[in-house]
Every structure is written in structure tokens, then in C-alpha cells.
PDB file of N, CA and C in Angstrom:
ATOM      1  N   LEU A   1     101.901 112.938  81.359  1.00 51.00           N
ATOM      2  CA  LEU A   1     102.487 111.752  82.266  1.00 51.00           C
ATOM      3  C   LEU A   1     104.148 111.093  81.353  1.00 51.00           C
ATOM      4  N   ALA A   2     104.810 110.220  82.213  1.00 56.00           N
ATOM      5  CA  ALA A   2     105.682 109.927  81.271  1.00 56.00           C
ATOM      6  C   ALA A   2     105.937 108.416  81.583  1.00 56.00           C
ATOM      7  N   SER A   3     106.435 107.819  80.781  1.00 60.00           N
ATOM      8  CA  SER A   3     106.405 106.134  81.192  1.00 60.00           C
ATOM      9  C   SER A   3     107.796 106.096  81.385  1.00 60.00           C
ATOM     10  N   PRO A   4     108.519 104.408  82.224  1.00 65.00           N
ATOM     11  CA  PRO A   4     109.714 103.848  82.563  1.00 65.00           C
ATOM     12  C   PRO A   4     110.443 104.071  82.004  1.00 65.00           C
ATOM     13  N   GLU A   5     110.111 104.302  80.362  1.00 65.00           N
ATOM     14  CA  GLU A   5     111.238 104.543  79.393  1.00 65.00           C
ATOM     15  C   GLU A   5     111.694 105.726  79.560  1.00 65.00           C
ATOM     16  N   GLY A   6     111.215 106.471  79.945  1.00 76.00           N
ATOM     17  CA  GLY A   6     111.793 107.731  79.483  1.00 76.00           C
ATOM     18  C   GLY A   6     111.089 108.728  78.163  1.00 76.00           C
ATOM     19  N   ILE A   7     110.192 108.186  78.361  1.00 82.00           N
ATOM     20  CA  ILE A   7     109.417 109.331  77.285  1.00 82.00           C
ATOM     21  C   ILE A   7     107.859 109.855  77.559  1.00 82.00           C
ATOM     22  N   SER A   8     107.460 110.602  76.385  1.00 88.00           N
ATOM     23  CA  SER A   8     106.305 110.082  77.537  1.00 88.00           C
ATOM     24  C   SER A   8     105.399 109.699  76.259  1.00 88.00           C
ATOM     25  N   THR A   9     104.027 109.390  76.478  1.00 86.00           N
ATOM     26  CA  THR A   9     102.852 109.064  76.942  1.00 86.00           C
ATOM     27  C   THR A   9     103.163 108.768  75.574  1.00 86.00           C
ATOM     28  N   ASN A  10     102.177 110.101  75.253  1.00 90.00           N
ATOM     29  CA  ASN A  10     102.087 109.972  73.506  1.00 90.00           C
ATOM     30  C   ASN A  10     103.132 109.637  72.076  1.00 90.00           C
ATOM     31  N   LEU A  11     104.330 109.991  72.735  1.00 92.00           N
ATOM     32  CA  LEU A  11     106.188 109.584  71.701  1.00 92.00           C
ATOM     33  C   LEU A  11     105.292 108.099  71.891  1.00 92.00           C
ATOM     34  N   LEU A  12     105.618 107.345  72.714  1.00 89.00           N
ATOM     35  CA  LEU A  12     105.427 105.524  73.066  1.00 89.00           C
ATOM     36  C   LEU A  12     105.003 105.529  72.662  1.00 89.00           C
ATOM     37  N   THR A  13     103.318 105.864  72.488  1.00 90.00           N
ATOM     38  CA  THR A  13     102.861 105.339  71.730  1.00 90.00           C
ATOM     39  C   THR A  13     102.393 105.284  70.253  1.00 90.00           C
ATOM     40  N   ASP A  14     102.750 106.805  69.789  1.00 95.00           N
ATOM     41  CA  ASP A  14     102.974 107.296  68.327  1.00 95.00           C
ATOM     42  C   ASP A  14     103.953 105.735  68.054  1.00 95.00           C
ATOM     43  N   ARG A  15     105.664 105.599  68.629  1.00 93.00           N
ATOM     44  CA  ARG A  15     106.757 104.825  68.164  1.00 93.00           C
ATOM     45  C   ARG A  15     105.400 103.303  68.073  1.00 93.00           C
ATOM     46  N   LEU A  16     104.880 102.329  69.301  1.00 94.00           N
ATOM     47  CA  LEU A  16     104.522 101.181  68.821  1.00 94.00           C
ATOM     48  C   LEU A  16     103.331 101.853  67.984  1.00 94.00           C
ATOM     49  N   LYS A  17     103.175 102.213  67.311  1.00 96.00           N
ATOM     50  CA  LYS A  17     101.925 102.290  66.453  1.00 96.00           C
ATOM     51  C   LYS A  17     102.752 101.975  65.012  1.00 96.00           C
ATOM     52  N   ARG A  18     103.731 102.742  65.016  1.00 97.00           N
ATOM     53  CA  ARG A  18     105.132 102.671  63.615  1.00 97.00           C
ATOM     54  C   ARG A  18     105.077 101.391  63.712  1.00 97.00           C
ATOM     55  N   LEU A  19     105.410 100.475  64.800  1.00 97.00           N
ATOM     56  CA  LEU A  19     106.358  99.861  64.619  1.00 97.00           C
ATOM     57  C   LEU A  19     105.585  98.063  64.857  1.00 97.00           C
ATOM     58  N   GLU A  20     103.825  98.502  64.671  1.00 97.00           N
ATOM     59  CA  GLU A  20     103.135  97.692  64.805  1.00 97.00           C
ATOM     60  C   GLU A  20     103.055  97.810  63.044  1.00 97.00           C
ATOM     61  N   ARG A  21     102.691  99.237  62.385  1.00 98.00           N
ATOM     62  CA  ARG A  21     102.438  98.803  61.180  1.00 98.00           C
ATOM     63  C   ARG A  21     103.017  99.133  60.420  1.00 98.00           C
ATOM     64  N   GLU A  22     104.602  98.516  60.490  1.00 97.00           N
ATOM     65  CA  GLU A  22     105.679  98.096  60.172  1.00 97.00           C
ATOM     66  C   GLU A  22     105.605  96.395  59.863  1.00 97.00           C
ATOM     67  N   GLY A  23     105.188  96.397  60.676  1.00 97.00           N
ATOM     68  CA  GLY A  23     105.173  94.540  60.854  1.00 97.00           C
ATOM     69  C   GLY A  23     106.424  94.184  62.126  1.00 97.00           C
ATOM     70  N   LEU A  24     106.593  95.200  62.923  1.00 97.00           N
ATOM     71  CA  LEU A  24     107.228  94.486  64.005  1.00 97.00           C
ATOM     72  C   LEU A  24     107.157  94.123  64.905  1.00 97.00           C
ATOM     73  N   LEU A  25     105.959  94.555  65.478  1.00 97.00           N
ATOM     74  CA  LEU A  25     105.016  94.567  66.652  1.00 97.00           C
ATOM     75  C   LEU A  25     103.881  93.902  65.867  1.00 97.00           C
ATOM     76  N   GLU A  26     103.063  93.242  67.598  1.00 97.00           N
ATOM     77  CA  GLU A  26     101.230  92.531  67.347  1.00 97.00           C
ATOM     78  C   GLU A  26     101.523  92.977  68.568  1.00 97.00           C
ATOM     79  N   ARG A  27      99.869  93.974  68.093  1.00 96.00           N
ATOM     80  CA  ARG A  27      99.433  93.890  69.202  1.00 96.00           C
ATOM     81  C   ARG A  27      97.699  93.386  70.095  1.00 96.00           C
ATOM     82  N   ARG A  28      97.993  92.351  70.671  1.00 96.00           N
ATOM     83  CA  ARG A  28      97.074  91.163  71.157  1.00 96.00           C
ATOM     84  C   ARG A  28      96.530  92.295  73.051  1.00 96.00           C
ATOM     85  N   GLU A  29      95.251  92.213  73.197  1.00 95.00           N
ATOM     86  CA  GLU A  29      94.079  92.235  74.052  1.00 95.00           C
ATOM     87  C   GLU A  29      94.118  91.499  74.946  1.00 95.00           C
ATOM     88  N   TYR A  30      94.654  91.702  76.136  1.00 94.00           N
ATOM     89  CA  TYR A  30      94.429  91.271  76.953  1.00 94.00           C
ATOM     90  C   TYR A  30      93.966  91.242  77.945  1.00 94.00           C
ATOM     91  N   GLN A  31      93.345  92.176  78.097  1.00 94.00           N
ATOM     92  CA  GLN A  31      92.485  92.270  79.258  1.00 94.00           C
ATOM     93  C   GLN A  31      91.243  92.915  78.707  1.00 94.00           C
ATOM     94  N   GLN A  32      89.382  92.394  79.130  1.00 93.00           N
ATOM     95  CA  GLN A  32      88.474  93.649  78.337  1.00 93.00           C
ATOM     96  C   GLN A  32      88.231  93.984  78.749  1.00 93.00           C
ATOM     97  N   ARG A  33      87.816  94.747  80.513  1.00 92.00           N
ATOM     98  CA  ARG A  33      87.711  95.566  81.118  1.00 92.00           C
ATOM     99  C   ARG A  33      88.331  95.760  82.321  1.00 92.00           C
ATOM    100  N   PRO A  34      89.589  96.994  82.592  1.00 94.00           N
ATOM    101  CA  PRO A  34      89.459  97.872  80.909  1.00 94.00           C
ATOM    102  C   PRO A  34      90.072  97.441  80.478  1.00 94.00           C
ATOM    103  N   THR A  35      89.982  97.847  78.804  1.00 94.00           N
ATOM    104  CA  THR A  35      90.705  97.198  77.741  1.00 94.00           C
ATOM    105  C   THR A  35      92.581  97.757  77.724  1.00 94.00           C
ATOM    106  N   ARG A  36      93.004  95.745  77.645  1.00 94.00           N
ATOM    107  CA  ARG A  36      94.779  96.074  77.443  1.00 94.00           C
ATOM    108  C   ARG A  36      95.057  95.671  76.790  1.00 94.00           C
ATOM    109  N   TYR A  37      96.165  96.352  76.327  1.00 93.00           N
ATOM    110  CA  TYR A  37      96.616  94.976  75.390  1.00 93.00           C
ATOM    111  C   TYR A  37      98.179  95.355  75.388  1.00 93.00           C
ATOM    112  N   GLU A  38      99.157  94.178  75.163  1.00 94.00           N
ATOM    113  CA  GLU A  38     100.413  94.095  74.787  1.00 94.00           C
ATOM    114  C   GLU A  38     100.687  93.573  73.743  1.00 94.00           C
ATOM    115  N   TYR A  39     102.531  93.941  73.482  1.00 94.00           N
ATOM    116  CA  TYR A  39     102.692  94.425  72.125  1.00 94.00           C
ATOM    117  C   TYR A  39     104.039  93.489  72.060  1.00 94.00           C
ATOM    118  N   VAL A  40     104.031  92.050  71.138  1.00 94.00           N
ATOM    119  CA  VAL A  40     104.402  91.142  71.099  1.00 94.00           C
ATOM    120  C   VAL A  40     105.332  91.320  70.119  1.00 94.00           C
ATOM    121  N   VAL A  41     107.129  91.052  69.847  1.00 92.00           N
ATOM    122  CA  VAL A  41     107.291  90.958  68.868  1.00 92.00           C
ATOM    123  C   VAL A  41     107.416  89.827  67.666  1.00 92.00           C
ATOM    124  N   THR A  42     107.424  90.054  66.695  1.00 96.00           N
ATOM    125  CA  THR A  42     106.463  88.997  65.297  1.00 96.00           C
ATOM    126  C   THR A  42     108.281  88.559  64.990  1.00 96.00           C
ATOM    127  N   GLN A  43     108.301  87.748  64.225  1.00 95.00           N
ATOM    128  CA  GLN A  43     109.109  87.594  63.519  1.00 95.00           C
ATOM    129  C   GLN A  43     110.222  88.202  62.558  1.00 95.00           C
ATOM    130  N   LYS A  44     109.421  88.980  61.972  1.00 96.00           N
ATOM    131  CA  LYS A  44     110.307  90.267  61.381  1.00 96.00           C
ATOM    132  C   LYS A  44     110.848  90.633  62.307  1.00 96.00           C
ATOM    133  N   GLY A  45     110.193  91.198  63.398  1.00 94.00           N
ATOM    134  CA  GLY A  45     110.802  92.089  64.656  1.00 94.00           C
ATOM    135  C   GLY A  45     111.864  91.572  64.836  1.00 94.00           C
ATOM    136  N   ARG A  46     111.739  89.779  65.299  1.00 90.00           N
ATOM    137  CA  ARG A  46     113.481  89.044  65.629  1.00 90.00           C
ATOM    138  C   ARG A  46     114.082  89.154  64.759  1.00 90.00           C
ATOM    139  N   ASP A  47     114.064  89.308  63.254  1.00 93.00           N
ATOM    140  CA  ASP A  47     114.891  88.928  62.722  1.00 93.00           C
ATOM    141  C   ASP A  47     115.579  90.752  62.925  1.00 93.00           C
ATOM    142  N   LEU A  48     115.485  90.622  62.517  1.00 92.00           N
ATOM    143  CA  LEU A  48     115.175  92.833  63.081  1.00 92.00           C
ATOM    144  C   LEU A  48     116.981  92.564  64.628  1.00 92.00           C
ATOM    145  N   LEU A  49     116.536  91.758  65.578  1.00 86.00           N
ATOM    146  CA  LEU A  49     116.782  92.125  66.553  1.00 86.00           C
ATOM    147  C   LEU A  49     118.814  91.223  66.596  1.00 86.00           C
ATOM    148  N   PRO A  50     119.632  91.030  66.098  1.00 85.00           N
ATOM    149  CA  PRO A  50     120.757  90.891  65.795  1.00 85.00           C
ATOM    150  C   PRO A  50     120.944  92.129  65.494  1.00 85.00           C
ATOM    151  N   VAL A  51     121.080  92.446  64.597  1.00 90.00           N
ATOM    152  CA  VAL A  51     121.398  93.676  63.666  1.00 90.00           C
ATOM    153  C   VAL A  51     120.843  94.911  65.132  1.00 90.00           C
ATOM    154  N   LEU A  52     119.792  95.147  65.516  1.00 87.00           N
ATOM    155  CA  LEU A  52     119.746  96.082  66.409  1.00 87.00           C
ATOM    156  C   LEU A  52     121.148  95.821  67.733  1.00 87.00           C
ATOM    157  N   ILE A  53     120.775  94.912  68.228  1.00 83.00           N
ATOM    158  CA  ILE A  53     121.534  94.410  69.333  1.00 83.00           C
ATOM    159  C   ILE A  53     123.504  95.153  68.413  1.00 83.00           C
ATOM    160  N   GLU A  54     123.677  94.498  68.022  1.00 87.00           N
ATOM    161  CA  GLU A  54     125.288  95.037  66.880  1.00 87.00           C
ATOM    162  C   GLU A  54     124.878  96.598  67.094  1.00 87.00           C
ATOM    163  N   LEU A  55     124.252  96.774  66.587  1.00 90.00           N
ATOM    164  CA  LEU A  55     124.104  98.763  66.664  1.00 90.00           C
ATOM    165  C   LEU A  55     124.480  99.135  67.735  1.00 90.00           C
ATOM    166  N   VAL A  56     123.869  98.609  68.915  1.00 87.00           N
ATOM    167  CA  VAL A  56     123.834  98.419  70.412  1.00 87.00           C
ATOM    168  C   VAL A  56     125.556  98.655  71.313  1.00 87.00           C
ATOM    169  N   LYS A  57     125.914  97.453  70.523  1.00 85.00           N
ATOM    170  CA  LYS A  57     127.097  97.485  70.749  1.00 85.00           C
ATOM    171  C   LYS A  57     128.805  98.023  70.406  1.00 85.00           C
ATOM    172  N   TRP A  58     128.041  98.800  69.366  1.00 91.00           N
ATOM    173  CA  TRP A  58     128.340  99.648  68.729  1.00 91.00           C
ATOM    174  C   TRP A  58     128.641 101.715  69.100  1.00 91.00           C
ATOM    175  N   ALA A  59     127.422 101.602  69.566  1.00 91.00           N
ATOM    176  CA  ALA A  59     126.904 102.459  69.714  1.00 91.00           C
ATOM    177  C   ALA A  59     127.969 103.216  71.786  1.00 91.00           C
ATOM    178  N   ASN A  60     128.083 102.050  72.082  1.00 88.00           N
ATOM    179  CA  ASN A  60     128.350 101.281  73.599  1.00 88.00           C
ATOM    180  C   ASN A  60     129.825 102.003  73.738  1.00 88.00           C
ATOM    181  N   ARG A  61     130.707 101.183  72.466  1.00 90.00           N
ATOM    182  CA  ARG A  61     131.549 101.773  72.111  1.00 90.00           C
ATOM    183  C   ARG A  61     132.519 102.808  71.568  1.00 90.00           C
ATOM    184  N   HIS A  62     131.581 103.437  70.905  1.00 94.00           N
ATOM    185  CA  HIS A  62     132.054 105.444  70.286  1.00 94.00           C
ATOM    186  C   HIS A  62     131.161 105.985  70.677  1.00 94.00           C
ATOM    187  N   ILE A  63     130.106 106.264  71.530  1.00 92.00           N
ATOM    188  CA  ILE A  63     129.395 107.070  71.884  1.00 92.00           C
ATOM    189  C   ILE A  63     129.211 107.047  73.505  1.00 92.00           C
ATOM    190  N   PRO A  64     130.123 108.321  73.600  1.00 89.00           N
ATOM    191  CA  PRO A  64     130.331 107.863  75.176  1.00 89.00           C
ATOM    192  C   PRO A  64     128.849 108.416  75.353  1.00 89.00           C
ATOM    193  N   ASP A  65     128.731 107.448  77.078  1.00 86.00           N
ATOM    194  CA  ASP A  65     126.916 107.367  78.044  1.00 86.00           C
ATOM    195  C   ASP A  65     125.645 107.200  77.245  1.00 86.00           C
ATOM    196  N   THR A  66     126.243 106.564  76.517  1.00 85.00           N
ATOM    197  CA  THR A  66     124.347 105.686  75.869  1.00 85.00           C
ATOM    198  C   THR A  66     124.990 104.061  76.639  1.00 85.00           C
ATOM    199  N   LYS A  67     123.370 104.489  76.842  1.00 80.00           N
ATOM    200  CA  LYS A  67     122.594 103.600  77.713  1.00 80.00           C
ATOM    201  C   LYS A  67     122.630 101.969  76.772  1.00 80.00           C
ATOM    202  N   LYS A  68     122.575 100.735  77.702  1.00 79.00           N
ATOM    203  CA  LYS A  68     123.036  99.565  77.923  1.00 79.00           C
ATOM    204  C   LYS A  68     121.502  99.422  77.628  1.00 79.00           C
ATOM    205  N   PRO A  69     121.515  98.172  77.057  1.00 77.00           N
ATOM    206  CA  PRO A  69     120.068  97.406  77.528  1.00 77.00           C
ATOM    207  C   PRO A  69     120.407  97.025  78.963  1.00 77.00           C
ATOM    208  N   PRO A  70     119.690  96.173  79.402  1.00 76.00           N
ATOM    209  CA  PRO A  70     119.503  95.588  80.916  1.00 76.00           C
ATOM    210  C   PRO A  70     119.905  94.373  80.140  1.00 76.00           C
ATOM    211  N   GLN A  71     120.296  93.111  80.982  1.00 79.00           N
ATOM    212  CA  GLN A  71     121.079  91.881  80.657  1.00 79.00           C
ATOM    213  C   GLN A  71     120.231  91.146  80.144  1.00 79.00           C
ATOM    214  N   TRP A  72     119.170  91.322  80.947  1.00 78.00           N
ATOM    215  CA  TRP A  72     118.144  90.144  80.963  1.00 78.00           C
ATOM    216  C   TRP A  72     117.151  90.174  79.579  1.00 78.00           C
ATOM    217  N   MET A  73     117.063  91.704  79.169  1.00 73.00           N
ATOM    218  CA  MET A  73     116.473  92.103  77.685  1.00 73.00           C
ATOM    219  C   MET A  73     117.475  91.270  76.497  1.00 73.00           C
ATOM    220  N   VAL A  74     118.697  91.080  76.498  1.00 72.00           N
ATOM    221  CA  VAL A  74     119.631  90.964  75.618  1.00 72.00           C
ATOM    222  C   VAL A  74     119.751  89.541  75.846  1.00 72.00           C
ATOM    223  N   GLU A  75     119.722  88.711  77.390  1.00 77.00           N
ATOM    224  CA  GLU A  75     119.935  87.326  76.974  1.00 77.00           C
ATOM    225  C   GLU A  75     118.826  86.735  76.317  1.00 77.00           C
ATOM    226  N   LYS A  76     117.075  87.443  76.688  1.00 73.00           N
ATOM    227  CA  LYS A  76     115.974  87.377  76.669  1.00 73.00           C
ATOM    228  C   LYS A  76     115.817  87.049  75.311  1.00 73.00           C
ATOM    229  N   PHE A  77     116.090  87.832  74.729  1.00 67.00           N
ATOM    230  CA  PHE A  77     116.138  88.162  73.111  1.00 67.00           C
ATOM    231  C   PHE A  77     116.740  87.042  72.009  1.00 67.00           C
ATOM    232  N   THR A  78     118.278  87.449  72.496  1.00 67.00           N
ATOM    233  CA  THR A  78     119.255  86.224  71.489  1.00 67.00           C
ATOM    234  C   THR A  78     119.092  84.889  71.801  1.00 67.00           C
ATOM    235  N   ARG A  79     118.731  84.301  73.097  1.00 65.00           N
ATOM    236  CA  ARG A  79     117.783  83.007  72.813  1.00 65.00           C
ATOM    237  C   ARG A  79     117.573  82.388  72.729  1.00 65.00           C
ATOM    238  N   ARG A  80     116.291  83.284  71.928  1.00 55.00           N
ATOM    239  CA  ARG A  80     115.786  82.745  70.779  1.00 55.00           C
ATOM    240  C   ARG A  80     116.471  83.287  69.193  1.00 55.00           C
ATOM    241  N   LEU A  81     117.208  83.540  69.168  1.00 51.00           N
ATOM    242  CA  LEU A  81     117.878  83.486  67.353  1.00 51.00           C
ATOM    243  C   LEU A  81     118.518  82.291  66.962  1.00 51.00           C
TER     244      LEU A  81
END
């Protein structure tokens, strides 16, 4: 199965676990039956967002066909900084 992000679910799961292990995300249970989780950006992750946004801007200028993040996402995360 593929995720809306365009990568396989097992690859997405591996990446989320790594980000959680590094302290950039926190996994929270929001439903018990069936058990479901959401991932929340930690303060450490929020501190990294300005760097990531600048990397995306650089890539958009210098690498053809680089995907841009949705505007709502940029606004949501830059509003908190």
C-alpha cells in the first residue's frame, strides 16, 4: 500500500520511528480500539523547522521540479516560530 505522501507505508513507518527516536517527533495515542497514533512535532523539531524551510527554498530555486510544501503547511509551522 502507498501513503498519500507517495512512499510505501513501511518506509513511512521507519522514517517516523527514526524521527521519534531522534526526539523530533512524539507519538501519541489518540484512539484505543483500534489503537491509532498521531505524531506531534516536539520543541526540538520546531527548532529545526527554520533550517528545513530554508533548505526547501534553496532547493526550489536551484533544483528543477522540486516539490513545494503546501502553503498551509508553511504558514502553520512558521506562525509558531
